[in-house]
mmCIF file of C-alpha atoms in Angstrom:
data_model
loop_
_atom_site.group_PDB
_atom_site.id
_atom_site.type_symbol
_atom_site.label_atom_id
_atom_site.label_comp_id
_atom_site.label_asym_id
_atom_site.label_seq_id
_atom_site.Cartn_x
_atom_site.Cartn_y
_atom_site.Cartn_z
ATOM 1 C CA UNK A 1 9.515 9.536 17.041
ATOM 2 C CA UNK A 2 7.627 12.047 15.458
ATOM 3 C CA UNK A 3 5.481 9.514 13.519
ATOM 4 C CA UNK A 4 4.260 8.247 16.824
ATOM 5 C CA UNK A 5 3.542 11.579 18.242
ATOM 6 C CA UNK A 6 1.607 12.734 15.032
ATOM 7 C CA UNK A 7 -0.289 9.597 14.715
ATOM 8 C CA UNK A 8 -1.522 9.977 18.193
ATOM 9 C CA UNK A 9 -2.208 13.482 17.464
ATOM 10 C CA UNK A 10 -4.468 12.880 14.439
ATOM 11 C CA UNK A 11 -6.070 9.868 16.097
ATOM 12 C CA UNK A 12 -6.690 11.736 19.656
ATOM 13 C CA UNK A 13 -10.342 13.000 18.198
ATOM 14 C CA UNK A 14 -11.454 9.604 16.686
ATOM 15 C CA UNK A 15 -10.868 7.541 19.463
ATOM 16 C CA UNK A 16 -13.664 4.944 20.098
ATOM 17 C CA UNK A 17 -15.493 6.630 17.634
ATOM 18 C CA UNK A 18 -16.357 3.749 15.224
ATOM 19 C CA UNK A 19 -15.124 5.672 12.532
ATOM 20 C CA UNK A 20 -14.863 3.165 9.224
ATOM 21 C CA UNK A 21 -14.099 6.110 6.621
ATOM 22 C CA UNK A 22 -10.758 7.316 5.447
ATOM 23 C CA UNK A 23 -12.288 10.499 4.745
ATOM 24 C CA UNK A 24 -11.643 12.884 7.701
ATOM 25 C CA UNK A 25 -9.562 16.039 8.638
ATOM 26 C CA UNK A 26 -5.983 15.061 9.894
ATOM 27 C CA UNK A 27 -6.227 17.931 12.357
ATOM 28 C CA UNK A 28 -8.621 20.125 14.030
ATOM 29 C CA UNK A 29 -9.345 22.224 16.904
ATOM 30 C CA UNK A 30 -9.271 19.371 19.601
ATOM 31 C CA UNK A 31 -6.477 17.638 18.403
ATOM 32 C CA UNK A 32 -3.834 17.112 20.745
ATOM 33 C CA UNK A 33 -1.111 14.544 22.240
ATOM 34 C CA UNK A 34 -2.582 11.617 24.820
ATOM 35 C CA UNK A 35 -1.014 9.459 26.847
ATOM 36 C CA UNK A 36 0.479 7.986 23.689
ATOM 37 C CA UNK A 37 2.761 10.762 23.101
ATOM 38 C CA UNK A 38 3.783 11.797 26.842
ATOM 39 C CA UNK A 39 4.857 8.047 27.522
ATOM 40 C CA UNK A 40 6.774 7.735 24.427
ATOM 41 C CA UNK A 41 8.448 10.919 25.472
ATOM 42 C CA UNK A 42 9.082 9.388 28.790
ATOM 43 C CA UNK A 43 10.554 6.067 27.183
ATOM 44 C CA UNK A 44 12.471 8.391 24.941
ATOM 45 C CA UNK A 45 14.038 10.492 27.625
ATOM 46 C CA UNK A 46 14.954 7.249 29.901
ATOM 47 C CA UNK A 47 16.818 5.925 26.986
ATOM 48 C CA UNK A 48 18.664 8.945 26.055
ATOM 49 C CA UNK A 49 19.576 10.050 29.762
ATOM 50 C CA UNK A 50 21.166 6.502 29.867
ATOM 51 C CA UNK A 51 23.072 6.626 26.348
ATOM 52 C CA UNK A 52 24.098 10.449 27.299
ATOM 53 C CA UNK A 53 25.347 9.625 30.567
ATOM 54 C CA UNK A 54 27.184 6.245 29.312
ATOM 55 C CA UNK A 55 25.479 4.141 31.650
ATOM 56 C CA UNK A 56 24.967 0.418 31.135
ATOM 57 C CA UNK A 57 21.741 -0.280 29.138
ATOM 58 C CA UNK A 58 20.797 -3.289 31.133
ATOM 59 C CA UNK A 59 17.414 -3.760 32.834
ATOM 60 C CA UNK A 60 18.734 -2.949 35.841
ATOM 61 C CA UNK A 61 19.813 0.529 35.079
ATOM 62 C CA UNK A 62 17.137 1.467 32.256
ATOM 63 C CA UNK A 63 13.984 0.197 34.553
ATOM 64 C CA UNK A 64 14.454 3.000 37.314
ATOM 65 C CA UNK A 65 14.950 5.590 34.551
ATOM 66 C CA UNK A 66 11.711 4.657 32.677
ATOM 67 C CA UNK A 67 9.632 4.774 35.798
ATOM 68 C CA UNK A 68 10.975 8.020 37.114
ATOM 69 C CA UNK A 69 10.235 9.503 33.527
ATOM 70 C CA UNK A 70 6.746 8.031 32.880
ATOM 71 C CA UNK A 71 5.880 9.154 36.640
ATOM 72 C CA UNK A 72 7.202 12.683 36.635
ATOM 73 C CA UNK A 73 5.310 13.192 33.113
ATOM 74 C CA UNK A 74 2.228 11.467 33.589
ATOM 75 C CA UNK A 75 1.871 13.602 36.943
ATOM 76 C CA UNK A 76 2.363 16.817 35.115
ATOM 77 C CA UNK A 77 -0.363 15.511 32.866
ATOM 78 C CA UNK A 78 -2.837 13.701 34.958
ATOM 79 C CA UNK A 79 -5.846 13.885 32.250
ATOM 80 C CA UNK A 80 -3.890 12.678 29.435
ATOM 81 C CA UNK A 81 -6.036 9.570 28.929
ATOM 82 C CA UNK A 82 -4.435 6.947 30.726
ATOM 83 C CA UNK A 83 -5.883 3.664 31.692
ATOM 84 C CA UNK A 84 -7.329 3.061 35.426
ATOM 85 C CA UNK A 85 -4.489 0.621 36.401
ATOM 86 C CA UNK A 86 -1.985 2.576 34.682
ATOM 87 C CA UNK A 87 -3.053 5.934 36.175
ATOM 88 C CA UNK A 88 -2.765 3.899 39.635
ATOM 89 C CA UNK A 89 0.655 2.889 38.897
ATOM 90 C CA UNK A 90 1.598 6.565 37.805
ATOM 91 C CA UNK A 91 0.761 7.981 41.177
ATOM 92 C CA UNK A 92 1.864 5.273 43.363
ATOM 93 C CA UNK A 93 5.662 5.007 43.449
ATOM 94 C CA UNK A 94 5.663 1.856 45.489
ATOM 95 C CA UNK A 95 3.692 -0.244 42.675
ATOM 96 C CA UNK A 96 5.680 -2.802 40.281
ATOM 97 C CA UNK A 97 4.880 -3.987 37.056
ATOM 98 C CA UNK A 98 1.283 -5.437 37.279
ATOM 99 C CA UNK A 99 1.017 -7.952 34.065
ATOM 100 C CA UNK A 100 -1.069 -5.642 31.775
ATOM 101 C CA UNK A 101 -1.447 -7.039 28.119
ATOM 102 C CA UNK A 102 -2.685 -3.810 27.162
ATOM 103 C CA UNK A 103 -1.687 -2.021 24.197
ATOM 104 C CA UNK A 104 0.392 0.498 26.140
ATOM 105 C CA UNK A 105 3.705 -1.315 25.592
ATOM 106 C CA UNK A 106 3.255 -0.930 21.782
ATOM 107 C CA UNK A 107 2.235 2.705 21.811
ATOM 108 C CA UNK A 108 5.125 3.893 23.879
ATOM 109 C CA UNK A 109 8.052 2.048 22.294
ATOM 110 C CA UNK A 110 9.035 3.684 19.056
ATOM 111 C CA UNK A 111 12.076 5.028 20.675
ATOM 112 C CA UNK A 112 13.408 1.341 21.167
ATOM 113 C CA UNK A 113 13.477 1.247 17.327
ATOM 114 C CA UNK A 114 15.393 4.612 16.935
ATOM 115 C CA UNK A 115 17.770 3.980 20.007
ATOM 116 C CA UNK A 116 18.681 0.510 18.738
ATOM 117 C CA UNK A 117 21.953 0.176 16.960
ATOM 118 C CA UNK A 118 21.250 -3.508 16.096
ATOM 119 C CA UNK A 119 17.988 -5.255 16.077
ATOM 120 C CA UNK A 120 18.741 -7.191 18.543
ATOM 121 C CA UNK A 121 19.357 -4.202 20.860
ATOM 122 C CA UNK A 122 16.060 -2.634 19.508
ATOM 123 C CA UNK A 123 14.230 -5.549 20.714
ATOM 124 C CA UNK A 124 15.935 -5.511 23.999
ATOM 125 C CA UNK A 125 15.072 -2.183 24.693
ATOM 126 C CA UNK A 126 11.241 -2.667 23.954
ATOM 127 C CA UNK A 127 11.061 -5.391 26.396
ATOM 128 C CA UNK A 128 12.646 -3.193 28.695
ATOM 129 C CA UNK A 129 10.442 -0.420 27.915
ATOM 130 C CA UNK A 130 7.429 -2.870 28.367
ATOM 131 C CA UNK A 131 8.373 -4.691 31.387
ATOM 132 C CA UNK A 132 8.102 -1.757 34.262
ATOM 133 C CA UNK A 133 4.281 -2.179 33.514
ATOM 134 C CA UNK A 134 3.795 -4.645 31.043
ATOM 135 C CA UNK A 135 5.462 -7.771 32.203
ATOM 136 C CA UNK A 136 3.363 -10.041 29.794
ATOM 137 C CA UNK A 137 4.158 -12.338 27.207
ATOM 138 C CA UNK A 138 1.849 -10.676 24.558
ATOM 139 C CA UNK A 139 2.794 -7.208 25.849
ATOM 140 C CA UNK A 140 6.634 -7.770 25.330
ATOM 141 C CA UNK A 141 5.812 -9.406 22.044
ATOM 142 C CA UNK A 142 3.929 -6.444 20.792
ATOM 143 C CA UNK A 143 6.718 -4.135 22.057
ATOM 144 C CA UNK A 144 9.571 -6.432 20.189
ATOM 145 C CA UNK A 145 7.446 -6.169 16.886
ATOM 146 C CA UNK A 146 6.888 -2.641 16.704
ATOM 147 C CA UNK A 147 10.566 -1.601 17.767
ATOM 148 C CA UNK A 148 12.041 -4.308 15.553
ATOM 149 C CA UNK A 149 10.070 -3.345 12.407
ATOM 150 C CA UNK A 150 10.803 0.445 13.105
ATOM 151 C CA UNK A 151 14.467 -0.569 13.071
ATOM 152 C CA UNK A 152 14.312 -2.513 9.868
ATOM 153 C CA UNK A 153 12.456 0.149 8.413
ATOM 154 C CA UNK A 154 15.197 2.580 9.023
ATOM 155 C CA UNK A 155 17.720 0.366 7.658
ATOM 156 C CA UNK A 156 15.751 0.454 4.472
ATOM 157 C CA UNK A 157 13.988 -3.200 4.521
ATOM 158 C CA UNK A 158 11.493 -3.524 2.077
ATOM 159 C CA UNK A 159 7.790 -4.072 2.517
ATOM 160 C CA UNK A 160 8.413 -7.657 2.093
ATOM 161 C CA UNK A 161 11.169 -8.245 4.379
ATOM 162 C CA UNK A 162 9.289 -5.905 6.774
ATOM 163 C CA UNK A 163 5.951 -8.265 6.804
ATOM 164 C CA UNK A 164 8.117 -11.504 7.094
ATOM 165 C CA UNK A 165 9.795 -10.255 10.270
ATOM 166 C CA UNK A 166 6.470 -8.826 11.507
ATOM 167 C CA UNK A 167 4.552 -12.459 10.679
ATOM 168 C CA UNK A 168 7.024 -14.012 13.259
ATOM 169 C CA UNK A 169 4.712 -12.088 16.003
ATOM 170 C CA UNK A 170 1.460 -12.400 14.297
ATOM 171 C CA UNK A 171 -0.253 -14.131 11.783
ATOM 172 C CA UNK A 172 -1.118 -10.726 9.674
ATOM 173 C CA UNK A 173 -3.538 -12.807 7.468
ATOM 174 C CA UNK A 174 -6.567 -10.470 7.321
ATOM 175 C CA UNK A 175 -6.617 -7.735 4.779
ATOM 176 C CA UNK A 176 -7.340 -4.068 5.822
ATOM 177 C CA UNK A 177 -10.290 -3.790 3.912
ATOM 178 C CA UNK A 178 -12.062 -6.795 5.889
ATOM 179 C CA UNK A 179 -10.729 -5.548 9.270
ATOM 180 C CA UNK A 180 -12.572 -2.382 8.179
ATOM 181 C CA UNK A 181 -15.716 -4.341 8.121
ATOM 182 C CA UNK A 182 -15.146 -6.581 10.639
ATOM 183 C CA UNK A 183 -12.640 -5.383 13.393
ATOM 184 C CA UNK A 184 -14.061 -4.824 16.797
ATOM 185 C CA UNK A 185 -12.009 -2.266 18.725
ATOM 186 C CA UNK A 186 -10.069 -3.542 21.301
ATOM 187 C CA UNK A 187 -7.252 -2.250 23.398
ATOM 188 C CA UNK A 188 -5.069 -5.334 24.199
ATOM 189 C CA UNK A 189 -1.903 -5.950 22.351
ATOM 190 C CA UNK A 190 -3.130 -9.027 20.463
ATOM 191 C CA UNK A 191 -6.519 -7.284 19.616
ATOM 192 C CA UNK A 192 -4.908 -4.153 18.162
ATOM 193 C CA UNK A 193 -1.243 -4.304 17.505
ATOM 194 C CA UNK A 194 -1.670 -6.663 14.240
ATOM 195 C CA UNK A 195 -4.517 -4.406 12.998
ATOM 196 C CA UNK A 196 -2.085 -1.347 13.313
ATOM 197 C CA UNK A 197 0.592 -3.130 11.359
ATOM 198 C CA UNK A 198 -1.470 -4.154 8.698
ATOM 199 C CA UNK A 199 -2.607 -0.684 8.479
ATOM 200 C CA UNK A 200 1.035 0.378 7.983
ATOM 201 C CA UNK A 201 2.028 -2.495 5.625
ATOM 202 C CA UNK A 202 -0.822 -1.744 2.991
ATOM 203 C CA UNK A 203 -0.187 1.991 3.211
ATOM 204 C CA UNK A 204 1.165 3.706 0.278
ATOM 205 C CA UNK A 205 2.389 6.798 2.233
ATOM 206 C CA UNK A 206 2.635 8.015 5.767
ATOM 207 C CA UNK A 207 -0.523 9.789 5.458
ATOM 208 C CA UNK A 208 -2.119 6.510 4.154
ATOM 209 C CA UNK A 209 -1.102 4.757 7.124
ATOM 210 C CA UNK A 210 -2.781 6.824 9.596
ATOM 211 C CA UNK A 211 -6.110 7.042 7.751
ATOM 212 C CA UNK A 212 -5.998 2.985 7.427
ATOM 213 C CA UNK A 213 -5.391 2.980 11.161
ATOM 214 C CA UNK A 214 -7.871 5.329 12.183
ATOM 215 C CA UNK A 215 -10.496 3.853 9.724
ATOM 216 C CA UNK A 216 -10.464 0.605 11.750
ATOM 217 C CA UNK A 217 -12.712 2.531 14.074
ATOM 218 C CA UNK A 218 -11.334 1.545 17.598
ATOM 219 C CA UNK A 219 -8.436 2.730 19.774
ATOM 220 C CA UNK A 220 -7.656 5.299 17.201
ATOM 221 C CA UNK A 221 -4.914 7.382 18.870
ATOM 222 C CA UNK A 222 -2.709 4.012 19.637
ATOM 223 C CA UNK A 223 -3.514 2.331 16.405
ATOM 224 C CA UNK A 224 -1.952 5.625 14.551
ATOM 225 C CA UNK A 225 0.503 6.014 16.867
ATOM 226 C CA UNK A 226 1.800 2.623 16.176
ATOM 227 C CA UNK A 227 0.985 2.534 12.236
ATOM 228 C CA UNK A 228 2.690 6.387 12.365
ATOM 229 C CA UNK A 229 5.811 5.160 13.961
ATOM 230 C CA UNK A 230 6.563 2.676 11.574
ATOM 231 C CA UNK A 231 5.570 4.749 8.364
ATOM 232 C CA UNK A 232 7.530 7.512 9.523
ATOM 233 C CA UNK A 233 10.989 5.062 9.660
ATOM 234 C CA UNK A 234 9.405 3.501 6.222
ATOM 235 C CA UNK A 235 8.063 6.832 4.226
ATOM 236 C CA UNK A 236 9.275 9.647 6.085
ATOM 237 C CA UNK A 237 6.637 12.561 6.931
ATOM 238 C CA UNK A 238 5.557 15.044 4.612
ATOM 239 C CA UNK A 239 6.609 18.435 5.194
ATOM 240 C CA UNK A 240 3.051 19.742 5.583
ATOM 241 C CA UNK A 241 1.666 17.128 7.681
ATOM 242 C CA UNK A 242 4.846 17.488 9.971
ATOM 243 C CA UNK A 243 4.350 21.107 10.388
ATOM 244 C CA UNK A 244 0.698 20.781 11.373
ATOM 245 C CA UNK A 245 1.693 18.263 13.827
ATOM 246 C CA UNK A 246 4.662 19.885 15.528
ATOM 247 C CA UNK A 247 2.596 22.807 16.400
ATOM 248 C CA UNK A 248 0.834 20.705 18.613
ATOM 249 C CA UNK A 249 3.945 18.918 20.338
ATOM 250 C CA UNK A 250 4.301 19.538 24.038
ATOM 251 C CA UNK A 251 7.792 20.697 25.670
ATOM 252 C CA UNK A 252 8.435 17.122 26.917
ATOM 253 C CA UNK A 253 8.098 15.594 23.320
ATOM 254 C CA UNK A 254 10.334 18.569 21.793
ATOM 255 C CA UNK A 255 12.886 17.501 24.535
ATOM 256 C CA UNK A 256 13.030 13.826 23.810
ATOM 257 C CA UNK A 257 13.443 14.416 20.100
ATOM 258 C CA UNK A 258 16.307 17.504 20.789
ATOM 259 C CA UNK A 259 18.242 14.935 23.145
ATOM 260 C CA UNK A 260 17.861 11.952 20.348
ATOM 261 C CA UNK A 261 19.376 14.450 17.937
ATOM 262 C CA UNK A 262 22.290 15.360 20.113
ATOM 263 C CA UNK A 263 23.276 11.646 20.796
ATOM 264 C CA UNK A 264 22.393 10.823 16.988
ATOM 265 C CA UNK A 265 25.275 13.496 16.015
ATOM 266 C CA UNK A 266 27.753 12.079 18.397
ATOM 267 C CA UNK A 267 27.499 8.309 17.321
ATOM 268 C CA UNK A 268 27.605 9.403 13.535
ATOM 269 C CA UNK A 269 30.613 7.392 12.155
#
């Protein structure tokens, strides 16, 4: 999950900048976590609370936990960059899902790829995490693709297998160098998730995945969060980047990571 956090932090200062170059500082004075990191932490805490409590991991159990953590953390940081409709949902307990097809379903889904013990479970958790707000087919598809890709990368899948799996969801026919020239920023799932996936699939390492995603010039924090979440599972994160990113993590992000580590140790065979 640190890959999503760091991708968000790095991309935070380039969002909608129109940047088309890979040459830029990874971290600066204003690099910070945005709603992408906060909601990723919220999803992780919801899954972790259920797992630690040995609760049944069904939508009926997880959805209220997801709503609780997302709203609690979101209200704690009201100016983190939420979309208009999502912010209204955050501050109104009576609101249910509103059929969003925005890329929020994919930016926050990486915990499903880490908490899932099988590919099928990762995909199931991904859909549950999306549906509390994004109960729409393209959003559920995006969440499954990202979480499933993370799970497979963690299991040692090679690039060819990952591309084959992800092509079940998106054509992935446009090379990154073409996207860098022609892509028009788009915050929908169908208009941003395949581009982030391509940035990961063509990357040579973790840093290259972030630079490729941000060079597309669109919703940079989300593109980099998605590419970074997959790149962490596939490449790992270089120590220097990890150290610089971790300095900017918020308490809720650290809490979600510590909880995952506790649970992972208990579940080790």
